[in-house]
Structures are given as structure tokens and as C-alpha cells.
Amino acid sequence: MPSSGQATLVIRLPDRVKRRAKLLALPVAAAIVVPATIARQLSGFCTGAVIATIVLVPVFFYVYRARIIVTPTEIGKAGLLGRVRTRSRAELDSVVRATLPPPPRGDGRPVHNVFLLDRSGQRVMRFTSSPYAPGDLDRVVDELGLPVSTLPGIVTAKQLRERYPKILPWAERRPFVAGLTLIAATFVIIAVVVTAAGGGHHGP
């Protein structure tokens, strides 16, 4: 919890997000465990189960621990490990609300963003309608009581960056370069796994 007093507002992830995590857990686990079991039988099952656990446990930690906390003097948010990262409300100067297009691997819905900015226009915190409920984001904005600028319609990252240069992280400001970097990293990881698997194989 933030150190500066009783929370006046606590926002947790909506039940729909928790239900979705539970519904996805079984097919994701099956997609990992079944092929491994077919390939390596008992050892494959054990390996697949370990990998599935490593993949799924952080997801459940996140959906049950993530939250936004507002106190009279601070605003904080908790993520995967439940640790609350706080900032003083005195740092905040304004709120920008903007709806961005659906992400490539999302559910196809535009994502509403709430950016908390300091006096220089630098982003202090950011909350989105994925995964938080839009109505809960309204409650956070109302609780803060700051001047709010809302960009109408759906805006692109480029349009948002042109108006607020310091508002988006590097990956969203340079999506093409970020995508190439991710692809390259994926190939490196695959190469390492294949090399390790080949090195550990003995016999004909």
C-alpha cells in the first residue's frame, strides 16, 4: 500500500478479465503439454507441465494482484508481483484521454488510454481499458480532479505523438523498429533452444 494515508479509491481488474484468464488456461496448457507428451511420453508430459506452469502462473498473479490505488497524496499501481509503484499527486498536472486502434494481437477493440502528465508534458502513469474497465478509469480521473484533455475519435500513435511528444514509450513511437527487434530476438531464442536440444541428444 502507498505510505501516505488511507486509500480513497482502489480499482482492481474486472471479473471478465479473471474469467477470461481461467477460460484460456486449459487450452493454453493443453497446447503445451499434449504435443510434448506425444513426442516424449512421460518426460515430455513433465516438461510440458513445467513450461505450462511457468507460462500461466504469472498471468494469474497479474490478474489477481493488479490494481490502481489513490490516496489523498499519492497514486499507485500494482502489477505482477503485487508491489505498488507510487507517485506523488503533487507531480501531476493534467490528464490526457485518447483511444488508440486495436493492438495486433488484441480482441479487436480500440483501447482507451488515460495518461497522467507532469508540468513538462512527460508521462507519469498510464492506464488502459485493456485490462481495466472504462468506467473504473472514469472513477480514477474523477478522483484526481485534474484538468482533462480528451482527443475525439480514434487516434493513431503518430497523431498522439505529434500532439504530445513525450507521452508514448519507444516501442509505440517506433513500432516498425520494435517489431523487427522482437522478431530478431525470437529467432535468437529459437536458435538457442534448437542448439541446446541438439547438444543434449546422444546416440544415433
Coordinates of C-alpha atoms in Angstrom, one line a residue:
M1 CA 0.0 0.0 0.0
P2 CA 1.1 3.6 -0.5
S3 CA 2.7 5.1 2.6
S4 CA 0.8 8.4 2.7
G5 CA -2.5 7.5 4.1
Q6 CA -5.7 5.5 3.7
A7 CA -6.7 4.8 0.1
T8 CA -9.6 6.8 -1.1
L9 CA -10.0 4.6 -4.2
V10 CA -8.9 1.1 -5.1
I11 CA -9.5 -0.3 -8.6
R12 CA -9.0 -4.0 -9.4
L13 CA -9.3 -5.8 -12.7
P14 CA -12.9 -6.6 -13.6
D15 CA -14.3 -10.1 -13.3
R16 CA -14.4 -10.5 -17.1
V17 CA -10.6 -10.4 -17.2
K18 CA -10.3 -13.1 -14.5
R19 CA -12.9 -15.3 -16.2
R20 CA -11.0 -14.9 -19.5
A21 CA -7.8 -16.0 -17.8
K22 CA -9.4 -19.1 -16.4
L23 CA -11.0 -20.0 -19.7
L24 CA -7.7 -19.6 -21.6
A25 CA -5.7 -21.5 -19.0
L26 CA -6.8 -25.0 -20.1
P27 CA -6.4 -24.7 -23.9
V28 CA -3.0 -23.0 -23.4
A29 CA -1.8 -25.7 -21.0
A30 CA -3.1 -28.4 -23.4
A31 CA -1.3 -26.7 -26.4
I32 CA 1.9 -27.0 -24.5
V33 CA 1.5 -30.3 -22.6
V34 CA -0.1 -32.5 -25.3
P35 CA 2.5 -32.1 -28.1
A36 CA 5.3 -32.6 -25.6
T37 CA 3.6 -35.7 -24.2
I38 CA 3.2 -37.2 -27.7
A39 CA 6.8 -36.5 -28.5
R40 CA 8.4 -37.7 -25.3
Q41 CA 5.7 -39.5 -23.3
L42 CA 6.2 -39.2 -19.5
S43 CA 9.3 -37.0 -19.7
G44 CA 7.5 -34.8 -22.3
F45 CA 4.5 -34.5 -20.1
C46 CA 6.6 -33.5 -17.1
T47 CA 8.5 -30.9 -19.2
G48 CA 5.3 -29.6 -20.8
A49 CA 3.6 -29.3 -17.3
V50 CA 6.6 -27.3 -16.0
I51 CA 6.6 -25.0 -19.0
A52 CA 2.8 -24.5 -18.8
T53 CA 3.1 -23.6 -15.1
I54 CA 5.9 -21.1 -15.9
V55 CA 3.7 -19.5 -18.5
L56 CA 0.3 -19.5 -16.7
V57 CA 1.3 -18.7 -13.0
P58 CA 2.5 -15.1 -13.8
V59 CA -0.8 -14.5 -15.7
F60 CA -2.9 -15.4 -12.6
F61 CA -0.6 -13.5 -10.3
Y62 CA -1.2 -10.4 -12.5
V63 CA -5.0 -10.7 -12.9
Y64 CA -5.5 -11.1 -9.1
R65 CA -2.8 -8.6 -7.9
A66 CA -3.0 -5.8 -10.4
R67 CA -4.8 -2.7 -9.0
I68 CA -4.8 1.1 -9.0
I69 CA -4.7 2.9 -5.6
V70 CA -5.4 6.5 -5.0
T71 CA -4.7 8.2 -1.6
P72 CA -5.0 11.9 -0.7
T73 CA -1.4 12.4 -1.6
E74 CA -0.3 9.6 -3.9
I75 CA -1.4 7.4 -6.8
G76 CA -0.1 3.9 -7.3
K77 CA -0.4 0.8 -9.3
A78 CA 0.5 -2.8 -8.7
G79 CA 1.4 -5.3 -11.3
L80 CA 2.6 -8.9 -11.5
L81 CA 4.3 -9.2 -8.1
G82 CA 1.7 -7.1 -6.2
R83 CA 4.3 -4.4 -5.4
V84 CA 2.7 -0.9 -5.6
R85 CA 4.7 1.7 -7.5
T86 CA 3.6 5.1 -6.3
R87 CA 4.0 8.7 -7.5
S88 CA 3.1 11.9 -5.6
R89 CA -0.1 13.5 -6.8
A90 CA 1.7 16.8 -6.5
E91 CA 3.7 15.8 -9.6
L92 CA 0.6 15.5 -11.7
D93 CA -0.5 18.5 -13.8
S94 CA -3.1 17.1 -16.3
V95 CA -4.8 14.1 -17.8
V96 CA -5.0 13.2 -21.4
R97 CA -7.5 10.7 -22.6
A98 CA -7.1 9.1 -26.1
T99 CA -8.5 6.0 -27.8
L100 CA -5.9 4.1 -29.9
P101 CA -6.6 1.5 -32.6
P102 CA -6.8 -2.2 -31.5
P103 CA -3.4 -3.8 -31.0
P104 CA -2.3 -6.5 -33.5
R105 CA -3.0 -9.4 -31.2
G106 CA -5.8 -8.0 -29.1
D107 CA -9.5 -8.7 -29.1
G108 CA -10.2 -6.3 -32.0
R109 CA -11.5 -3.4 -29.8
P110 CA -9.9 0.0 -29.6
V111 CA -8.1 0.7 -26.4
H112 CA -8.9 3.8 -24.3
N113 CA -5.9 5.3 -22.6
V114 CA -5.6 7.6 -19.6
F115 CA -2.3 9.4 -19.4
L116 CA -1.2 11.3 -16.3
L117 CA 1.2 14.0 -17.2
D118 CA 3.5 16.3 -15.3
R119 CA 4.0 20.0 -15.9
S120 CA 6.5 19.3 -18.7
G121 CA 4.1 17.0 -20.6
Q122 CA 6.1 13.9 -19.5
R123 CA 4.0 10.8 -18.9
V124 CA 3.9 9.9 -15.2
M125 CA 1.5 7.0 -15.4
R126 CA -0.7 5.3 -17.9
F127 CA -3.9 3.2 -17.5
T128 CA -5.8 1.5 -20.3
S129 CA -9.2 -0.1 -20.9
S130 CA -7.2 -3.3 -21.5
P131 CA -7.5 -4.7 -18.9
Y132 CA -9.3 -2.1 -16.7
A133 CA -13.0 -1.3 -17.2
P134 CA -13.6 2.1 -18.8
G135 CA -16.0 3.1 -16.0
D136 CA -13.3 2.4 -13.5
L137 CA -10.9 4.6 -15.4
D138 CA -13.6 7.4 -15.2
R139 CA -13.6 6.9 -11.4
V140 CA -9.8 7.4 -11.2
V141 CA -9.9 10.6 -13.3
D142 CA -12.8 12.0 -11.3
E143 CA -10.9 11.2 -8.0
L144 CA -7.8 13.0 -9.2
G145 CA -9.7 16.1 -10.2
L146 CA -7.1 17.3 -12.7
P147 CA -7.7 19.2 -16.0
V148 CA -8.6 16.7 -18.7
S149 CA -8.0 16.8 -22.4
T150 CA -9.8 14.2 -24.4
L151 CA -8.9 13.6 -28.1
P152 CA -12.0 12.8 -30.1
G153 CA -12.5 9.6 -32.0
I154 CA -9.7 7.0 -32.5
V155 CA -6.3 8.5 -33.0
T156 CA -3.1 6.8 -34.2
A157 CA 0.1 6.6 -32.2
K158 CA 1.6 9.1 -34.7
Q159 CA -1.2 11.6 -34.2
L160 CA -0.9 11.3 -30.5
R161 CA 2.9 11.7 -30.6
E162 CA 2.6 14.8 -32.8
R163 CA 0.4 16.5 -30.1
Y164 CA 2.1 15.0 -27.0
P165 CA 5.7 14.1 -27.9
K166 CA 6.6 12.6 -24.5
I167 CA 3.5 10.6 -23.9
L168 CA 4.3 7.2 -25.6
P169 CA 7.1 4.7 -24.9
W170 CA 9.8 4.0 -27.5
A171 CA 8.1 0.8 -28.8
E172 CA 4.9 2.6 -29.7
R173 CA 6.8 5.6 -31.2
R174 CA 8.8 3.3 -33.4
P175 CA 6.6 0.3 -34.0
F176 CA 8.4 -0.9 -37.1
V177 CA 11.8 -1.0 -35.4
A178 CA 10.3 -2.5 -32.3
G179 CA 8.7 -5.2 -34.4
L180 CA 12.0 -6.1 -36.2
T181 CA 13.7 -6.2 -32.8
L182 CA 11.1 -8.6 -31.4
I183 CA 11.4 -10.8 -34.5
A184 CA 15.2 -10.9 -34.2
A185 CA 15.0 -11.8 -30.5
T186 CA 12.5 -14.6 -31.2
F187 CA 14.9 -16.1 -33.8
V188 CA 17.8 -15.9 -31.4
I189 CA 15.8 -17.7 -28.7
I190 CA 14.7 -20.4 -31.1
A191 CA 18.2 -20.9 -32.3
V192 CA 19.5 -21.2 -28.7
V193 CA 16.8 -23.8 -27.9
V194 CA 17.4 -25.8 -31.0
T195 CA 21.2 -25.8 -30.4
A196 CA 20.7 -26.8 -26.8
A197 CA 18.4 -29.6 -27.8
G198 CA 20.8 -30.9 -30.4
G199 CA 23.7 -30.7 -28.0
G200 CA 21.8 -32.8 -25.4
H201 CA 20.9 -35.6 -27.9
H202 CA 23.1 -38.7 -27.7
G203 CA 23.1 -41.8 -29.7
P204 CA 22.0 -42.4 -33.3

